[in-house]
Amino acid sequence: MNNVCKNLARMIDLSAVQAQNTKEDILACAEVAKKYNIISIHVLPNWTSFLREQIKDYPEILIGGPVGFPSGGVATSTKVAEIHQLIADGASEVDMVVNVGRVLSGDFDYVRKELEAAVHAAHPVEAKTILETHYLNEEQIRKVCDIAVESGMAWIKTATGWTPSGATVENISIIADQLDGKIGIKASGGIRSLELIKELYSLGVRRFGLSIGTTKTVLEQLEAQPELFSELDF
């Protein structure tokens, strides 16, 4: 495996977080992650312990856990409890969905307190804020980015993958401009090609939430043609 392929693999959060994902899907993700040394696998919470067993001999592969998923609308205390349970089960990253309804209502004090509670509950595990950008306008995206930075979040993530859109060039451009490098950007939701990955990478994205199908496709492309990423500092 060439260095370009290896480097991209260490930016992929391999995702199996849809309602219909089965045990066989989790096993398939584990095998792909082992083959390419992918940085993390994200599964729904009930699979965390099972996944931990599948990759116990691969300490470089992290386990990601979704919190308040996919609506973001559960109580803050429930999100905190989910974080504690995920970490106890083996999660080494947590991705929490922002309370979209509170953002749309302009209740940013609530949002701030919830993000702070999540960061505190997860420490020292890194936490990401999922914006679910499909529902937000530019002003709201920028506001939650600011709150995430102030709250100590390690990353901003675009979407759960359960909405019609997420990781668009427009959304990533807004996020990158507002964050100005303060915390990391994870693009997730609708990424299905190497061309989009390249464009988002050039805007500052350093983690990509991808399905197993897309992951295999893009890494196989780079195995065969590493020059496809040669124009970037990669």
PDB file of N, CA and C in Angstrom, residues 9-73:
ATOM      1  N   ALA A   9      -6.204   6.762   4.615  1.00  0.00           N
ATOM      2  CA  ALA A   9      -6.831   5.800   5.528  1.00  0.00           C
ATOM      3  C   ALA A   9      -6.824   6.308   6.966  1.00  0.00           C
ATOM      4  N   ARG A  10      -5.785   7.068   7.329  1.00  0.00           N
ATOM      5  CA  ARG A  10      -5.693   7.614   8.684  1.00  0.00           C
ATOM      6  C   ARG A  10      -6.527   8.883   8.854  1.00  0.00           C
ATOM      7  N   MET A  11      -7.352   9.205   7.855  1.00  0.00           N
ATOM      8  CA  MET A  11      -8.305  10.302   7.974  1.00  0.00           C
ATOM      9  C   MET A  11      -9.746   9.824   7.822  1.00  0.00           C
ATOM     10  N   ILE A  12      -9.940   8.514   7.661  1.00  0.00           N
ATOM     11  CA  ILE A  12     -11.272   7.980   7.411  1.00  0.00           C
ATOM     12  C   ILE A  12     -11.898   7.436   8.691  1.00  0.00           C
ATOM     13  N   ASP A  13     -13.088   7.944   9.001  1.00  0.00           N
ATOM     14  CA  ASP A  13     -13.932   7.359  10.038  1.00  0.00           C
ATOM     15  C   ASP A  13     -14.929   6.459   9.311  1.00  0.00           C
ATOM     16  N   LEU A  14     -14.639   5.180   9.300  1.00  0.00           N
ATOM     17  CA  LEU A  14     -15.485   4.204   8.613  1.00  0.00           C
ATOM     18  C   LEU A  14     -16.800   4.070   9.370  1.00  0.00           C
ATOM     19  N   SER A  15     -17.902   4.315   8.680  1.00  0.00           N
ATOM     20  CA  SER A  15     -19.182   4.501   9.359  1.00  0.00           C
ATOM     21  C   SER A  15     -20.181   3.398   9.046  1.00  0.00           C
ATOM     22  N   ALA A  16     -20.761   2.837  10.108  1.00  0.00           N
ATOM     23  CA  ALA A  16     -21.882   1.903   9.982  1.00  0.00           C
ATOM     24  C   ALA A  16     -22.903   2.291  11.048  1.00  0.00           C
ATOM     25  N   VAL A  17     -23.542   3.443  10.849  1.00  0.00           N
ATOM     26  CA  VAL A  17     -24.425   4.008  11.876  1.00  0.00           C
ATOM     27  C   VAL A  17     -25.867   4.182  11.383  1.00  0.00           C
ATOM     28  N   GLN A  18     -26.224   3.426  10.360  1.00  0.00           N
ATOM     29  CA  GLN A  18     -27.608   3.445   9.908  1.00  0.00           C
ATOM     30  C   GLN A  18     -28.413   2.400  10.680  1.00  0.00           C
ATOM     31  N   ALA A  19     -29.726   2.603  10.760  1.00  0.00           N
ATOM     32  CA  ALA A  19     -30.581   1.701  11.532  1.00  0.00           C
ATOM     33  C   ALA A  19     -30.500   0.263  11.036  1.00  0.00           C
ATOM     34  N   GLN A  20     -30.276   0.094   9.736  1.00  0.00           N
ATOM     35  CA  GLN A  20     -30.281  -1.237   9.146  1.00  0.00           C
ATOM     36  C   GLN A  20     -28.923  -1.934   9.166  1.00  0.00           C
ATOM     37  N   ASN A  21     -27.895  -1.314   9.712  1.00  0.00           N
ATOM     38  CA  ASN A  21     -26.589  -1.962   9.764  1.00  0.00           C
ATOM     39  C   ASN A  21     -26.621  -3.171  10.693  1.00  0.00           C
ATOM     40  N   THR A  22     -26.084  -4.296  10.219  1.00  0.00           N
ATOM     41  CA  THR A  22     -26.150  -5.568  10.925  1.00  0.00           C
ATOM     42  C   THR A  22     -24.792  -5.966  11.491  1.00  0.00           C
ATOM     43  N   LYS A  23     -24.779  -7.091  12.206  1.00  0.00           N
ATOM     44  CA  LYS A  23     -23.528  -7.633  12.727  1.00  0.00           C
ATOM     45  C   LYS A  23     -22.550  -7.906  11.591  1.00  0.00           C
ATOM     46  N   GLU A  24     -23.070  -8.382  10.473  1.00  0.00           N
ATOM     47  CA  GLU A  24     -22.202  -8.645   9.320  1.00  0.00           C
ATOM     48  C   GLU A  24     -21.570  -7.360   8.797  1.00  0.00           C
ATOM     49  N   ASP A  25     -22.313  -6.261   8.844  1.00  0.00           N
ATOM     50  CA  ASP A  25     -21.760  -4.963   8.424  1.00  0.00           C
ATOM     51  C   ASP A  25     -20.621  -4.539   9.351  1.00  0.00           C
ATOM     52  N   ILE A  26     -20.800  -4.746  10.644  1.00  0.00           N
ATOM     53  CA  ILE A  26     -19.762  -4.373  11.607  1.00  0.00           C
ATOM     54  C   ILE A  26     -18.508  -5.210  11.375  1.00  0.00           C
ATOM     55  N   LEU A  27     -18.683  -6.497  11.155  1.00  0.00           N
ATOM     56  CA  LEU A  27     -17.541  -7.378  10.884  1.00  0.00           C
ATOM     57  C   LEU A  27     -16.823  -6.965   9.601  1.00  0.00           C
ATOM     58  N   ALA A  28     -17.588  -6.595   8.580  1.00  0.00           N
ATOM     59  CA  ALA A  28     -16.978  -6.166   7.324  1.00  0.00           C
ATOM     60  C   ALA A  28     -16.171  -4.881   7.524  1.00  0.00           C
ATOM     61  N   CYS A  29     -16.704  -3.954   8.302  1.00  0.00           N
ATOM     62  CA  CYS A  29     -15.975  -2.716   8.592  1.00  0.00           C
ATOM     63  C   CYS A  29     -14.671  -3.023   9.320  1.00  0.00           C
ATOM     64  N   ALA A  30     -14.733  -3.930  10.269  1.00  0.00           N
ATOM     65  CA  ALA A  30     -13.533  -4.286  11.022  1.00  0.00           C
ATOM     66  C   ALA A  30     -12.458  -4.852  10.100  1.00  0.00           C
ATOM     67  N   GLU A  31     -12.840  -5.675   9.154  1.00  0.00           N
ATOM     68  CA  GLU A  31     -11.864  -6.272   8.238  1.00  0.00           C
ATOM     69  C   GLU A  31     -11.244  -5.223   7.329  1.00  0.00           C
ATOM     70  N   VAL A  32     -12.053  -4.312   6.812  1.00  0.00           N
ATOM     71  CA  VAL A  32     -11.519  -3.240   5.961  1.00  0.00           C
ATOM     72  C   VAL A  32     -10.587  -2.337   6.766  1.00  0.00           C
ATOM     73  N   ALA A  33     -10.984  -2.032   7.994  1.00  0.00           N
ATOM     74  CA  ALA A  33     -10.149  -1.177   8.850  1.00  0.00           C
ATOM     75  C   ALA A  33      -8.803  -1.833   9.131  1.00  0.00           C
ATOM     76  N   LYS A  34      -8.797  -3.130   9.384  1.00  0.00           N
ATOM     77  CA  LYS A  34      -7.547  -3.853   9.622  1.00  0.00           C
ATOM     78  C   LYS A  34      -6.668  -3.860   8.375  1.00  0.00           C
ATOM     79  N   LYS A  35      -7.287  -4.053   7.226  1.00  0.00           N
ATOM     80  CA  LYS A  35      -6.522  -4.120   5.976  1.00  0.00           C
ATOM     81  C   LYS A  35      -5.797  -2.821   5.695  1.00  0.00           C
ATOM     82  N   TYR A  36      -6.476  -1.691   5.905  1.00  0.00           N
ATOM     83  CA  TYR A  36      -5.919  -0.393   5.518  1.00  0.00           C
ATOM     84  C   TYR A  36      -5.400   0.425   6.700  1.00  0.00           C
ATOM     85  N   ASN A  37      -5.540  -0.078   7.919  1.00  0.00           N
ATOM     86  CA  ASN A  37      -5.167   0.674   9.119  1.00  0.00           C
ATOM     87  C   ASN A  37      -5.938   1.995   9.194  1.00  0.00           C
ATOM     88  N   ILE A  38      -7.226   1.904   8.992  1.00  0.00           N
ATOM     89  CA  ILE A  38      -8.115   3.064   9.043  1.00  0.00           C
ATOM     90  C   ILE A  38      -8.150   3.610  10.469  1.00  0.00           C
ATOM     91  N   ILE A  39      -8.276   4.924  10.598  1.00  0.00           N
ATOM     92  CA  ILE A  39      -8.128   5.532  11.918  1.00  0.00           C
ATOM     93  C   ILE A  39      -9.262   5.187  12.874  1.00  0.00           C
ATOM     94  N   SER A  40     -10.501   5.045  12.384  1.00  0.00           N
ATOM     95  CA  SER A  40     -11.580   4.733  13.321  1.00  0.00           C
ATOM     96  C   SER A  40     -12.766   4.095  12.618  1.00  0.00           C
ATOM     97  N   ILE A  41     -13.557   3.393  13.416  1.00  0.00           N
ATOM     98  CA  ILE A  41     -14.826   2.817  12.970  1.00  0.00           C
ATOM     99  C   ILE A  41     -15.915   3.367  13.880  1.00  0.00           C
ATOM    100  N   HIS A  42     -16.992   3.843  13.259  1.00  0.00           N
ATOM    101  CA  HIS A  42     -18.115   4.382  14.021  1.00  0.00           C
ATOM    102  C   HIS A  42     -19.328   3.472  13.849  1.00  0.00           C
ATOM    103  N   VAL A  43     -19.869   3.009  14.974  1.00  0.00           N
ATOM    104  CA  VAL A  43     -21.036   2.130  14.975  1.00  0.00           C
ATOM    105  C   VAL A  43     -22.061   2.645  15.978  1.00  0.00           C
ATOM    106  N   LEU A  44     -23.299   2.183  15.855  1.00  0.00           N
ATOM    107  CA  LEU A  44     -24.316   2.561  16.830  1.00  0.00           C
ATOM    108  C   LEU A  44     -23.967   1.971  18.192  1.00  0.00           C
ATOM    109  N   PRO A  45     -24.388   2.605  19.288  1.00  0.00           N
ATOM    110  CA  PRO A  45     -23.893   2.258  20.622  1.00  0.00           C
ATOM    111  C   PRO A  45     -24.010   0.795  21.023  1.00  0.00           C
ATOM    112  N   ASN A  46     -25.064   0.110  20.580  1.00  0.00           N
ATOM    113  CA  ASN A  46     -25.217  -1.279  21.012  1.00  0.00           C
ATOM    114  C   ASN A  46     -24.140  -2.196  20.449  1.00  0.00           C
ATOM    115  N   TRP A  47     -23.394  -1.739  19.437  1.00  0.00           N
ATOM    116  CA  TRP A  47     -22.340  -2.537  18.823  1.00  0.00           C
ATOM    117  C   TRP A  47     -20.950  -2.197  19.354  1.00  0.00           C
ATOM    118  N   THR A  48     -20.837  -1.249  20.252  1.00  0.00           N
ATOM    119  CA  THR A  48     -19.512  -0.791  20.675  1.00  0.00           C
ATOM    120  C   THR A  48     -18.690  -1.912  21.304  1.00  0.00           C
ATOM    121  N   SER A  49     -19.263  -2.626  22.238  1.00  0.00           N
ATOM    122  CA  SER A  49     -18.529  -3.710  22.904  1.00  0.00           C
ATOM    123  C   SER A  49     -18.163  -4.811  21.916  1.00  0.00           C
ATOM    124  N   PHE A  50     -19.087  -5.121  21.031  1.00  0.00           N
ATOM    125  CA  PHE A  50     -18.826  -6.150  20.010  1.00  0.00           C
ATOM    126  C   PHE A  50     -17.667  -5.735  19.116  1.00  0.00           C
ATOM    127  N   LEU A  51     -17.680  -4.474  18.656  1.00  0.00           N
ATOM    128  CA  LEU A  51     -16.596  -3.983  17.805  1.00  0.00           C
ATOM    129  C   LEU A  51     -15.261  -3.995  18.542  1.00  0.00           C
ATOM    130  N   ARG A  52     -15.291  -3.632  19.810  1.00  0.00           N
ATOM    131  CA  ARG A  52     -14.053  -3.623  20.600  1.00  0.00           C
ATOM    132  C   ARG A  52     -13.378  -4.995  20.565  1.00  0.00           C
ATOM    133  N   GLU A  53     -14.161  -6.045  20.640  1.00  0.00           N
ATOM    134  CA  GLU A  53     -13.604  -7.392  20.600  1.00  0.00           C
ATOM    135  C   GLU A  53     -13.006  -7.716  19.235  1.00  0.00           C
ATOM    136  N   GLN A  54     -13.621  -7.206  18.181  1.00  0.00           N
ATOM    137  CA  GLN A  54     -13.146  -7.518  16.827  1.00  0.00           C
ATOM    138  C   GLN A  54     -11.799  -6.860  16.520  1.00  0.00           C
ATOM    139  N   ILE A  55     -11.504  -5.732  17.158  1.00  0.00           N
ATOM    140  CA  ILE A  55     -10.267  -5.003  16.835  1.00  0.00           C
ATOM    141  C   ILE A  55      -9.329  -4.904  18.042  1.00  0.00           C
ATOM    142  N   LYS A  56      -9.489  -5.788  19.006  1.00  0.00           N
ATOM    143  CA  LYS A  56      -8.716  -5.691  20.247  1.00  0.00           C
ATOM    144  C   LYS A  56      -7.214  -5.806  20.023  1.00  0.00           C
ATOM    145  N   ASP A  57      -6.807  -6.417  18.928  1.00  0.00           N
ATOM    146  CA  ASP A  57      -5.379  -6.553  18.631  1.00  0.00           C
ATOM    147  C   ASP A  57      -4.868  -5.461  17.692  1.00  0.00           C
ATOM    148  N   TYR A  58      -5.697  -4.433  17.467  1.00  0.00           N
ATOM    149  CA  TYR A  58      -5.345  -3.340  16.559  1.00  0.00           C
ATOM    150  C   TYR A  58      -5.523  -2.005  17.285  1.00  0.00           C
ATOM    151  N   PRO A  59      -4.598  -1.668  18.178  1.00  0.00           N
ATOM    152  CA  PRO A  59      -4.772  -0.479  19.021  1.00  0.00           C
ATOM    153  C   PRO A  59      -4.781   0.839  18.253  1.00  0.00           C
ATOM    154  N   GLU A  60      -4.280   0.853  17.018  1.00  0.00           N
ATOM    155  CA  GLU A  60      -4.274   2.109  16.256  1.00  0.00           C
ATOM    156  C   GLU A  60      -5.644   2.423  15.658  1.00  0.00           C
ATOM    157  N   ILE A  61      -6.552   1.454  15.665  1.00  0.00           N
ATOM    158  CA  ILE A  61      -7.903   1.688  15.153  1.00  0.00           C
ATOM    159  C   ILE A  61      -8.794   2.115  16.313  1.00  0.00           C
ATOM    160  N   LEU A  62      -9.346   3.310  16.221  1.00  0.00           N
ATOM    161  CA  LEU A  62     -10.197   3.853  17.273  1.00  0.00           C
ATOM    162  C   LEU A  62     -11.647   3.431  17.072  1.00  0.00           C
ATOM    163  N   ILE A  63     -12.421   3.525  18.133  1.00  0.00           N
ATOM    164  CA  ILE A  63     -13.859   3.274  18.062  1.00  0.00           C
ATOM    165  C   ILE A  63     -14.583   4.587  18.322  1.00  0.00           C
ATOM    166  N   GLY A  64     -15.446   4.960  17.387  1.00  0.00           N
ATOM    167  CA  GLY A  64     -16.233   6.174  17.538  1.00  0.00           C
ATOM    168  C   GLY A  64     -17.655   5.849  17.946  1.00  0.00           C
ATOM    169  N   GLY A  65     -18.204   6.664  18.842  1.00  0.00           N
ATOM    170  CA  GLY A  65     -19.563   6.425  19.305  1.00  0.00           C
ATOM    171  C   GLY A  65     -20.453   7.637  19.113  1.00  0.00           C
ATOM    172  N   PRO A  66     -21.638   7.478  18.540  1.00  0.00           N
ATOM    173  CA  PRO A  66     -22.562   8.594  18.371  1.00  0.00           C
ATOM    174  C   PRO A  66     -23.378   8.850  19.638  1.00  0.00           C
ATOM    175  N   VAL A  67     -23.632  10.106  19.917  1.00  0.00           N
ATOM    176  CA  VAL A  67     -24.350  10.529  21.132  1.00  0.00           C
ATOM    177  C   VAL A  67     -25.553  11.383  20.724  1.00  0.00           C
ATOM    178  N   GLY A  68     -26.718  11.099  21.321  1.00  0.00           N
ATOM    179  CA  GLY A  68     -27.924  11.841  20.968  1.00  0.00           C
ATOM    180  C   GLY A  68     -28.292  11.637  19.521  1.00  0.00           C
ATOM    181  N   PHE A  69     -28.045  10.460  19.028  1.00  0.00           N
ATOM    182  CA  PHE A  69     -28.103  10.176  17.594  1.00  0.00           C
ATOM    183  C   PHE A  69     -29.439   9.550  17.215  1.00  0.00           C
ATOM    184  N   PRO A  70     -30.036   9.950  16.072  1.00  0.00           N
ATOM    185  CA  PRO A  70     -29.575  10.970  15.140  1.00  0.00           C
ATOM    186  C   PRO A  70     -30.243  12.336  15.310  1.00  0.00           C
ATOM    187  N   SER A  71     -31.209  12.454  16.231  1.00  0.00           N
ATOM    188  CA  SER A  71     -32.001  13.692  16.273  1.00  0.00           C
ATOM    189  C   SER A  71     -31.338  14.816  17.044  1.00  0.00           C
ATOM    190  N   GLY A  72     -30.512  14.478  18.051  1.00  0.00           N
ATOM    191  CA  GLY A  72     -29.940  15.501  18.921  1.00  0.00           C
ATOM    192  C   GLY A  72     -30.903  16.020  19.960  1.00  0.00           C
ATOM    193  N   GLY A  73     -32.135  15.482  19.982  1.00  0.00           N
ATOM    194  CA  GLY A  73     -33.183  16.073  20.797  1.00  0.00           C
ATOM    195  C   GLY A  73     -33.375  15.504  22.183  1.00  0.00           C
TER     196      GLY A  73
END
